[in-house]
Each structure stands twice: as structure tokens, then as C-alpha cells.
PDB file of C-alpha atoms and ligand atoms in Angstrom:
ATOM      1  CA  UNK A 245      71.361 136.628  98.871  1.00  0.00           C
ATOM      2  CA  UNK A 246      74.669 135.292  97.675  1.00  0.00           C
ATOM      3  CA  UNK A 247      76.922 137.650  96.359  1.00  0.00           C
ATOM      4  CA  UNK A 248      77.006 137.655  92.791  1.00  0.00           C
ATOM      5  CA  UNK A 249      81.015 137.255  90.770  1.00  0.00           C
ATOM      6  CA  UNK A 250      82.347 139.355  88.435  1.00  0.00           C
ATOM      7  CA  UNK A 251      84.015 137.408  85.578  1.00  0.00           C
ATOM      8  CA  UNK A 252      85.892 138.637  83.220  1.00  0.00           C
ATOM      9  CA  UNK A 253      85.144 136.996  79.555  1.00  0.00           C
ATOM     10  CA  UNK A 254      88.902 136.626  76.985  1.00  0.00           C
ATOM     11  CA  UNK A 255      87.685 135.563  73.613  1.00  0.00           C
ATOM     12  CA  UNK A 256      90.769 135.168  72.276  1.00  0.00           C
ATOM     13  CA  UNK A 257      89.355 135.391  68.896  1.00  0.00           C
ATOM     14  CA  UNK A 258      88.284 138.174  67.038  1.00  0.00           C
ATOM     15  CA  UNK A 259      86.191 136.705  64.145  1.00  0.00           C
ATOM     16  CA  UNK A 260      82.129 138.181  63.938  1.00  0.00           C
ATOM     17  CA  UNK A 261      80.770 134.843  63.291  1.00  0.00           C
ATOM     18  CA  UNK A 262      82.925 133.221  66.039  1.00  0.00           C
ATOM     19  CA  UNK A 263      82.062 130.023  67.788  1.00  0.00           C
ATOM     20  CA  UNK A 264      84.512 130.518  70.653  1.00  0.00           C
ATOM     21  CA  UNK A 265      82.276 133.900  71.429  1.00  0.00           C
ATOM     22  CA  UNK A 266      79.058 132.038  70.326  1.00  0.00           C
ATOM     23  CA  UNK A 267      80.204 129.308  73.083  1.00  0.00           C
ATOM     24  CA  UNK A 268      80.877 132.524  76.279  1.00  0.00           C
ATOM     25  CA  UNK A 269      77.483 133.954  75.274  1.00  0.00           C
ATOM     26  CA  UNK A 270      75.793 131.514  75.295  1.00  0.00           C
ATOM     27  CA  UNK A 271      77.441 129.746  78.958  1.00  0.00           C
ATOM     28  CA  UNK A 272      76.567 133.890  79.872  1.00  0.00           C
ATOM     29  CA  UNK A 273      72.726 132.731  79.803  1.00  0.00           C
ATOM     30  CA  UNK A 274      73.447 129.278  81.412  1.00  0.00           C
ATOM     31  CA  UNK A 275      75.158 130.854  84.177  1.00  0.00           C
ATOM     32  CA  UNK A 276      73.660 130.990  87.951  1.00  0.00           C
ATOM     33  CA  UNK A 277      72.770 133.888  89.156  1.00  0.00           C
ATOM     34  CA  UNK A 278      76.022 133.993  91.378  1.00  0.00           C
ATOM     35  CA  UNK A 279      77.302 134.572  88.089  1.00  0.00           C
ATOM     36  CA  UNK A 280      78.224 138.023  85.611  1.00  0.00           C
ATOM     37  CA  UNK A 281      79.643 137.692  82.526  1.00  0.00           C
ATOM     38  CA  UNK A 282      80.975 140.034  80.857  1.00  0.00           C
ATOM     39  CA  UNK A 283      83.408 139.746  77.033  1.00  0.00           C
ATOM     40  CA  UNK A 284      86.271 141.836  77.501  1.00  0.00           C
ATOM     41  CA  UNK A 285      87.551 142.826  74.528  1.00  0.00           C
ATOM     42  CA  UNK A 286      91.442 142.476  73.252  1.00  0.00           C
ATOM     43  CA  UNK A 287      90.832 142.900  69.999  1.00  0.00           C
ATOM     44  CA  UNK A 288      92.791 146.667  70.010  1.00  0.00           C
ATOM     45  CA  UNK A 289      95.318 145.756  72.514  1.00  0.00           C
ATOM     46  CA  UNK A 290      98.673 147.631  70.679  1.00  0.00           C
ATOM     47  CA  UNK A 291     101.381 144.714  70.308  1.00  0.00           C
ATOM     48  CA  UNK A 292     103.401 143.799  74.341  1.00  0.00           C
ATOM     49  CA  UNK A 293     106.348 146.037  73.860  1.00  0.00           C
ATOM     50  CA  UNK A 294     108.192 146.853  77.282  1.00  0.00           C
ATOM     51  CA  UNK A 295     108.897 150.272  76.616  1.00  0.00           C
ATOM     52  CA  UNK A 296     105.768 151.513  76.046  1.00  0.00           C
ATOM     53  CA  UNK A 297     105.001 150.222  79.719  1.00  0.00           C
ATOM     54  CA  UNK A 298     108.144 152.751  80.554  1.00  0.00           C
ATOM     55  CA  UNK A 299     105.766 155.787  80.839  1.00  0.00           C
ATOM     56  CA  UNK A 300     102.467 156.204  80.078  1.00  0.00           C
ATOM     57  CA  UNK A 301     101.141 152.915  78.984  1.00  0.00           C
ATOM     58  CA  UNK A 302      98.676 153.139  75.928  1.00  0.00           C
ATOM     59  CA  UNK A 303      95.581 153.811  76.821  1.00  0.00           C
ATOM     60  CA  UNK A 304      93.956 150.910  75.626  1.00  0.00           C
ATOM     61  CA  UNK A 305      96.189 148.764  77.075  1.00  0.00           C
ATOM     62  CA  UNK A 306      94.858 150.390  80.614  1.00  0.00           C
ATOM     63  CA  UNK A 307      91.401 150.664  80.202  1.00  0.00           C
ATOM     64  CA  UNK A 308      92.107 146.209  79.745  1.00  0.00           C
ATOM     65  CA  UNK A 309      93.640 146.595  83.062  1.00  0.00           C
ATOM     66  CA  UNK A 310      91.567 148.650  84.756  1.00  0.00           C
ATOM     67  CA  UNK A 311      89.020 146.152  82.996  1.00  0.00           C
ATOM     68  CA  UNK A 312      90.122 142.705  84.440  1.00  0.00           C
ATOM     69  CA  UNK A 313      91.492 144.004  87.745  1.00  0.00           C
ATOM     70  CA  UNK A 314      87.958 145.161  88.247  1.00  0.00           C
ATOM     71  CA  UNK A 315      86.246 140.879  88.014  1.00  0.00           C
ATOM     72  CA  UNK A 316      86.997 138.968  90.678  1.00  0.00           C
ATOM     73  CA  UNK A 317      87.522 135.706  87.789  1.00  0.00           C
ATOM     74  CA  UNK A 318      88.488 135.273  84.950  1.00  0.00           C
ATOM     75  CA  UNK A 319      86.664 132.812  82.241  1.00  0.00           C
ATOM     76  CA  UNK A 320      89.059 132.123  79.180  1.00  0.00           C
ATOM     77  CA  UNK A 321      86.906 130.740  76.136  1.00  0.00           C
ATOM     78  CA  UNK A 322      89.512 130.340  73.276  1.00  0.00           C
ATOM     79  CA  UNK A 323      90.091 128.381  69.569  1.00  0.00           C
ATOM     80  CA  UNK A 324      93.423 126.522  69.063  1.00  0.00           C
ATOM     81  CA  UNK A 325      95.691 128.186  66.280  1.00  0.00           C
ATOM     82  CA  UNK A 326      98.937 125.963  65.126  1.00  0.00           C
ATOM     83  CA  UNK A 327      97.895 124.125  68.662  1.00  0.00           C
ATOM     84  CA  UNK A 328      98.307 126.706  70.736  1.00  0.00           C
ATOM     85  CA  UNK A 329      96.794 128.895  72.140  1.00  0.00           C
ATOM     86  CA  UNK A 330      95.733 132.389  68.986  1.00  0.00           C
ATOM     87  CA  UNK A 331      98.143 135.490  69.091  1.00  0.00           C
ATOM     88  CA  UNK A 332      95.861 137.618  70.015  1.00  0.00           C
ATOM     89  CA  UNK A 333      95.141 136.352  73.218  1.00  0.00           C
ATOM     90  CA  UNK A 334      98.445 135.139  74.220  1.00  0.00           C
ATOM     91  CA  UNK A 335      98.717 139.332  73.783  1.00  0.00           C
ATOM     92  CA  UNK A 336      95.956 140.525  76.104  1.00  0.00           C
ATOM     93  CA  UNK A 337      97.616 137.938  78.929  1.00  0.00           C
ATOM     94  CA  UNK A 338     101.412 139.685  78.201  1.00  0.00           C
ATOM     95  CA  UNK A 339      99.114 143.519  78.184  1.00  0.00           C
ATOM     96  CA  UNK A 340      97.720 141.519  81.077  1.00  0.00           C
ATOM     97  CA  UNK A 341     100.464 140.240  83.150  1.00  0.00           C
ATOM     98  CA  UNK A 342     102.712 143.507  83.441  1.00  0.00           C
ATOM     99  CA  UNK A 343     104.333 146.067  84.693  1.00  0.00           C
ATOM    100  CA  UNK A 344     106.366 143.366  86.633  1.00  0.00           C
ATOM    101  CA  UNK A 345     104.177 143.795  90.127  1.00  0.00           C
ATOM    102  CA  UNK A 346     101.048 144.809  88.973  1.00  0.00           C
ATOM    103  CA  UNK A 347      99.483 141.101  87.779  1.00  0.00           C
ATOM    104  CA  UNK A 348      95.863 141.251  86.800  1.00  0.00           C
ATOM    105  CA  UNK A 349      95.748 137.988  86.963  1.00  0.00           C
ATOM    106  CA  UNK A 350      97.166 137.345  90.350  1.00  0.00           C
ATOM    107  CA  UNK A 351      95.138 134.685  92.631  1.00  0.00           C
ATOM    108  CA  UNK A 352      92.035 135.333  90.256  1.00  0.00           C
ATOM    109  CA  UNK A 353      89.711 131.886  89.614  1.00  0.00           C
ATOM    110  CA  UNK A 354      90.140 131.048  86.116  1.00  0.00           C
ATOM    111  CA  UNK A 355      88.278 128.463  84.340  1.00  0.00           C
ATOM    112  CA  UNK A 356      89.204 127.322  80.426  1.00  0.00           C
ATOM    113  CA  UNK A 357      87.313 126.266  77.190  1.00  0.00           C
ATOM    114  CA  UNK A 358      88.661 125.529  74.097  1.00  0.00           C
ATOM    115  CA  UNK A 359      86.472 125.420  71.148  1.00  0.00           C
ATOM    116  CA  UNK A 360      87.227 123.924  67.349  1.00  0.00           C
ATOM    117  CA  UNK A 361      84.674 122.737  64.298  1.00  0.00           C
ATOM    118  CA  UNK A 362      87.480 120.215  64.583  1.00  0.00           C
ATOM    119  CA  UNK A 363      87.129 117.137  66.753  1.00  0.00           C
ATOM    120  CA  UNK A 364      90.322 117.600  68.944  1.00  0.00           C
ATOM    121  CA  UNK A 365      88.540 120.099  70.090  1.00  0.00           C
ATOM    122  CA  UNK A 366      91.461 122.741  70.511  1.00  0.00           C
ATOM    123  CA  UNK A 367      93.838 120.651  73.674  1.00  0.00           C
ATOM    124  CA  UNK A 368      96.218 121.716  72.301  1.00  0.00           C
ATOM    125  CA  UNK A 369      95.481 125.628  73.043  1.00  0.00           C
ATOM    126  CA  UNK A 370      93.745 124.275  75.833  1.00  0.00           C
ATOM    127  CA  UNK A 371      97.012 123.016  78.264  1.00  0.00           C
ATOM    128  CA  UNK A 372      99.220 125.866  76.165  1.00  0.00           C
ATOM    129  CA  UNK A 373      97.403 128.551  78.142  1.00  0.00           C
ATOM    130  CA  UNK A 374      96.583 126.623  80.860  1.00  0.00           C
ATOM    131  CA  UNK A 375     100.977 126.392  81.396  1.00  0.00           C
ATOM    132  CA  UNK A 376     100.477 129.946  81.502  1.00  0.00           C
ATOM    133  CA  UNK A 377      97.908 130.663  84.190  1.00  0.00           C
ATOM    134  CA  UNK A 378     100.355 128.445  86.642  1.00  0.00           C
ATOM    135  CA  UNK A 379     102.401 131.447  86.128  1.00  0.00           C
ATOM    136  CA  UNK A 380     100.406 133.522  86.740  1.00  0.00           C
ATOM    137  CA  UNK A 381      99.387 132.326  89.799  1.00  0.00           C
ATOM    138  CA  UNK A 382      95.437 132.008  88.180  1.00  0.00           C
ATOM    139  CA  UNK A 383      94.176 129.034  90.299  1.00  0.00           C
ATOM    140  CA  UNK A 384      92.279 127.484  87.151  1.00  0.00           C
ATOM    141  CA  UNK A 385      89.252 124.654  87.612  1.00  0.00           C
ATOM    142  CA  UNK A 386      90.213 121.662  86.600  1.00  0.00           C
ATOM    143  CA  UNK A 387      87.003 119.864  86.160  1.00  0.00           C
ATOM    144  CA  UNK A 388      84.605 119.632  84.097  1.00  0.00           C
ATOM    145  CA  UNK A 389      87.581 120.045  81.751  1.00  0.00           C
ATOM    146  CA  UNK A 390      85.571 122.086  78.541  1.00  0.00           C
ATOM    147  CA  UNK A 391      86.210 120.868  75.347  1.00  0.00           C
ATOM    148  CA  UNK A 392      83.789 121.816  72.945  1.00  0.00           C
ATOM    149  CA  UNK A 393      84.642 119.873  69.210  1.00  0.00           C
ATOM    150  CA  UNK A 394      82.619 119.599  66.159  1.00  0.00           C
ATOM    151  CA  UNK A 395      82.238 123.386  66.856  1.00  0.00           C
ATOM    152  CA  UNK A 396      80.222 124.292  63.713  1.00  0.00           C
ATOM    153  CA  UNK A 397      77.244 122.522  64.250  1.00  0.00           C
ATOM    154  CA  UNK A 398      76.225 123.828  67.255  1.00  0.00           C
ATOM    155  CA  UNK A 399      74.312 126.894  66.453  1.00  0.00           C
ATOM    156  CA  UNK A 400      72.052 127.527  64.504  1.00  0.00           C
ATOM    157  CA  UNK A 401      71.895 130.805  61.400  1.00  0.00           C
ATOM    158  CA  UNK A 402      71.513 133.484  64.302  1.00  0.00           C
ATOM    159  CA  UNK A 403      74.074 132.631  66.554  1.00  0.00           C
ATOM    160  CA  UNK A 404      71.850 129.976  69.567  1.00  0.00           C
ATOM    161  CA  UNK A 405      72.884 127.204  70.745  1.00  0.00           C
ATOM    162  CA  UNK A 406      71.142 124.280  69.602  1.00  0.00           C
ATOM    163  CA  UNK A 407      72.778 121.043  70.768  1.00  0.00           C
ATOM    164  CA  UNK A 408      70.428 119.756  74.443  1.00  0.00           C
ATOM    165  CA  UNK A 409      74.035 118.291  75.404  1.00  0.00           C
ATOM    166  CA  UNK A 410      76.312 121.251  74.624  1.00  0.00           C
ATOM    167  CA  UNK A 411      73.167 122.738  76.451  1.00  0.00           C
ATOM    168  CA  UNK A 412      72.951 120.668  79.553  1.00  0.00           C
ATOM    169  CA  UNK A 413      76.899 120.098  79.433  1.00  0.00           C
ATOM    170  CA  UNK A 414      77.716 124.472  79.781  1.00  0.00           C
ATOM    171  CA  UNK A 415      74.865 124.065  82.291  1.00  0.00           C
ATOM    172  CA  UNK A 416      77.076 122.211  84.494  1.00  0.00           C
ATOM    173  CA  UNK A 417      80.855 123.750  84.016  1.00  0.00           C
ATOM    174  CA  UNK A 418      78.743 126.666  84.932  1.00  0.00           C
ATOM    175  CA  UNK A 419      76.958 125.513  87.879  1.00  0.00           C
ATOM    176  CA  UNK A 420      80.302 124.115  89.045  1.00  0.00           C
ATOM    177  CA  UNK A 421      82.887 126.890  88.177  1.00  0.00           C
ATOM    178  CA  UNK A 422      80.632 129.675  90.529  1.00  0.00           C
ATOM    179  CA  UNK A 423      81.351 127.428  93.085  1.00  0.00           C
ATOM    180  CA  UNK A 424      85.208 127.316  92.389  1.00  0.00           C
ATOM    181  CA  UNK A 425      85.076 130.823  92.141  1.00  0.00           C
ATOM    182  CA  UNK A 426      83.485 131.181  95.652  1.00  0.00           C
ATOM    183  CA  UNK A 427      85.956 128.862  97.113  1.00  0.00           C
ATOM    184  CA  UNK A 428      89.214 130.650  96.031  1.00  0.00           C
ATOM    185  CA  UNK A 429      87.352 134.457  95.538  1.00  0.00           C
ATOM    186  CA  UNK A 430      90.080 136.577  98.319  1.00  0.00           C
TER     187      UNK A 430
HETATM  188  C1  LIG B 722      93.432 126.900  62.707  1.00  0.00           C
HETATM  189  N1  LIG B 722      92.215 126.023  62.774  1.00  0.00           N
HETATM  190  C2  LIG B 722      93.107 125.088  63.747  1.00  0.00           C
HETATM  191  N2  LIG B 722      91.780 124.648  64.601  1.00  0.00           N
HETATM  192  C3  LIG B 722      92.268 123.496  65.068  1.00  0.00           C
HETATM  193  O1  LIG B 722      91.622 122.805  65.948  1.00  0.00           O
HETATM  194  N3  LIG B 722      93.016 123.430  65.453  1.00  0.00           N
HETATM  195  C4  LIG B 722      94.828 124.111  65.150  1.00  0.00           C
HETATM  196  O2  LIG B 722      95.912 123.625  65.944  1.00  0.00           O
HETATM  197  C5  LIG B 722      94.555 125.656  63.760  1.00  0.00           C
HETATM  198  N4  LIG B 722      95.193 125.313  63.899  1.00  0.00           N
HETATM  199  C6  LIG B 722      94.622 127.182  63.251  1.00  0.00           C
HETATM  200  C7  LIG B 722      95.748 127.984  62.288  1.00  0.00           C
HETATM  201  C8  LIG B 722      95.289 129.672  62.189  1.00  0.00           C
HETATM  202  C9  LIG B 722      95.857 130.461  61.743  1.00  0.00           C
HETATM  203  C10 LIG B 722      93.132 129.645  62.124  1.00  0.00           C
HETATM  204  C11 LIG B 722      93.103 130.668  60.706  1.00  0.00           C
HETATM  205  C12 LIG B 722      92.900 128.264  61.959  1.00  0.00           C
HETATM  206  C13 LIG B 722      90.359 126.199  62.424  1.00  0.00           C
HETATM  207  C14 LIG B 722      90.102 127.463  63.728  1.00  0.00           C
HETATM  208  O3  LIG B 722      89.926 126.084  64.992  1.00  0.00           O
HETATM  209  C15 LIG B 722      88.859 127.253  63.217  1.00  0.00           C
HETATM  210  O4  LIG B 722      89.011 128.479  62.229  1.00  0.00           O
HETATM  211  C16 LIG B 722      87.589 128.602  64.252  1.00  0.00           C
HETATM  212  O5  LIG B 722      86.622 127.634  64.063  1.00  0.00           O
HETATM  213  C17 LIG B 722      88.402 128.823  64.474  1.00  0.00           C
HETATM  214  O6  LIG B 722      87.746 129.642  66.134  1.00  0.00           O
HETATM  215  P1  LIG B 722      86.989 130.868  66.460  1.00  0.00           P
HETATM  216  O7  LIG B 722      86.821 132.193  65.013  1.00  0.00           O
HETATM  217  O8  LIG B 722      85.918 129.912  65.390  1.00  0.00           O
HETATM  218  O9  LIG B 722      86.185 131.083  67.697  1.00  0.00           O
END
């Protein structure tokens, strides 16, 4: 049996009925058995303040850093806020990147899925996020790109994915990501 790789999933929305979260949960059921996806919650992280890293950092930061550090790969599933990454996700990225020299992101293979009810499918957030990932030394999968638009019409009342072509796309995305993780895990 091949190694099972653990993937920390960060969802860039705190909304209970978040489409991004629904996409992340749908993908978790479609990836090959070599990947295990687990959402790491980011809504409880205090805003990043370097002063708080001088002494004992907030317990929520430490728990978050440990969880991401323990994972072998990272996946970001995010909406777009004002053509960029929601602040809550940027905060989590900043928390994980410090203290300097101890970034939890360094060399972890990653991927980005952007989600929007609109037609542009959160392209702006997807690419702003990729800009940070370059600096953070996260090899981010280039293909397939994942822009999930029209998200309000993809799920039933229980949050189950009902759109066949999106399901097929996510399955292919999961297969490609599994291969990407295997190739880039250090
Ligand atoms: C949005 N929304 C939005 N959508 C988009 O496609 N591009 C954008 O720039 C923005 N900007 C934006 C700013 C703020 C502050 C909010 C609250 C919303 C709409 C957004 O895509 C929509 O609310 C999604 O449903 C959010 O994703 P989740 O929560 O469903 O995952």
C-alpha cells in the first residue's frame, strides 16, 4: 500500500454555509486513498502581532502551527474578498509564517482552489494567494487550476455537491494533487 499523505486544508471563510467549505468537504470524499484531507480551523486565531511571539505565544497560534507542521501538504480553499484573499486566511498564513525561520509552510507541497458565487470564480484571490506561496516556499500545483464559479448552484439543501461536471473536475484535481504531493514531499 502506498503512503497516506496528510493534507491540512485551510478554508478562507468562517461562514456556516460557506460554499468554500462545502467544496473542501466534497473534495475530501473524492481524493484518492493516498491523501487524507483535514480542515484546520482558522477562525479562532488572534490577529498576528509580532510582540506576542516574543514571549509565550497565544495557545491558538501554537496549536495551529503544530497542526500544519504535522501535515505533509497544504490545500487552500478560499473565496475572494474585494478581489483578494479574505483577511482571516491572510492572518492564518501570517501566523504560520513566524517566528522567522520556523515557518510551517516551508517546502510543503500545496494547491489552491478559489470559490465564488460569481462568474469570475475568485481569480483575484487565487492569484494573490499564489503570490504569498511563492515567498513562503510552497510549491503550488500549477495544473489543473481550480476556479469554482457559480457556487450557489452546485449544492443541495444539505450541502451535498450535486453538479456532475464539478464532481468530475474535483476528482481529477484530487488525482493530480496526489501526484503533486508525492513528487514534492520532502
Ligand atoms: C465578497 N464577495 C466577493 N465575491 C467575488 O467573487 N469577488 C469579490 O471581490 C468579493 N468581495 C467580497 C467582499 C466581502 C467583504 C464579502 C463578505 C463578500 C462575495 C463572496 O464571494 C460570497 O459572499 C461567497 O459566498 C463567500 O464565500 P463563502 O463564504 O461562501 O465560502
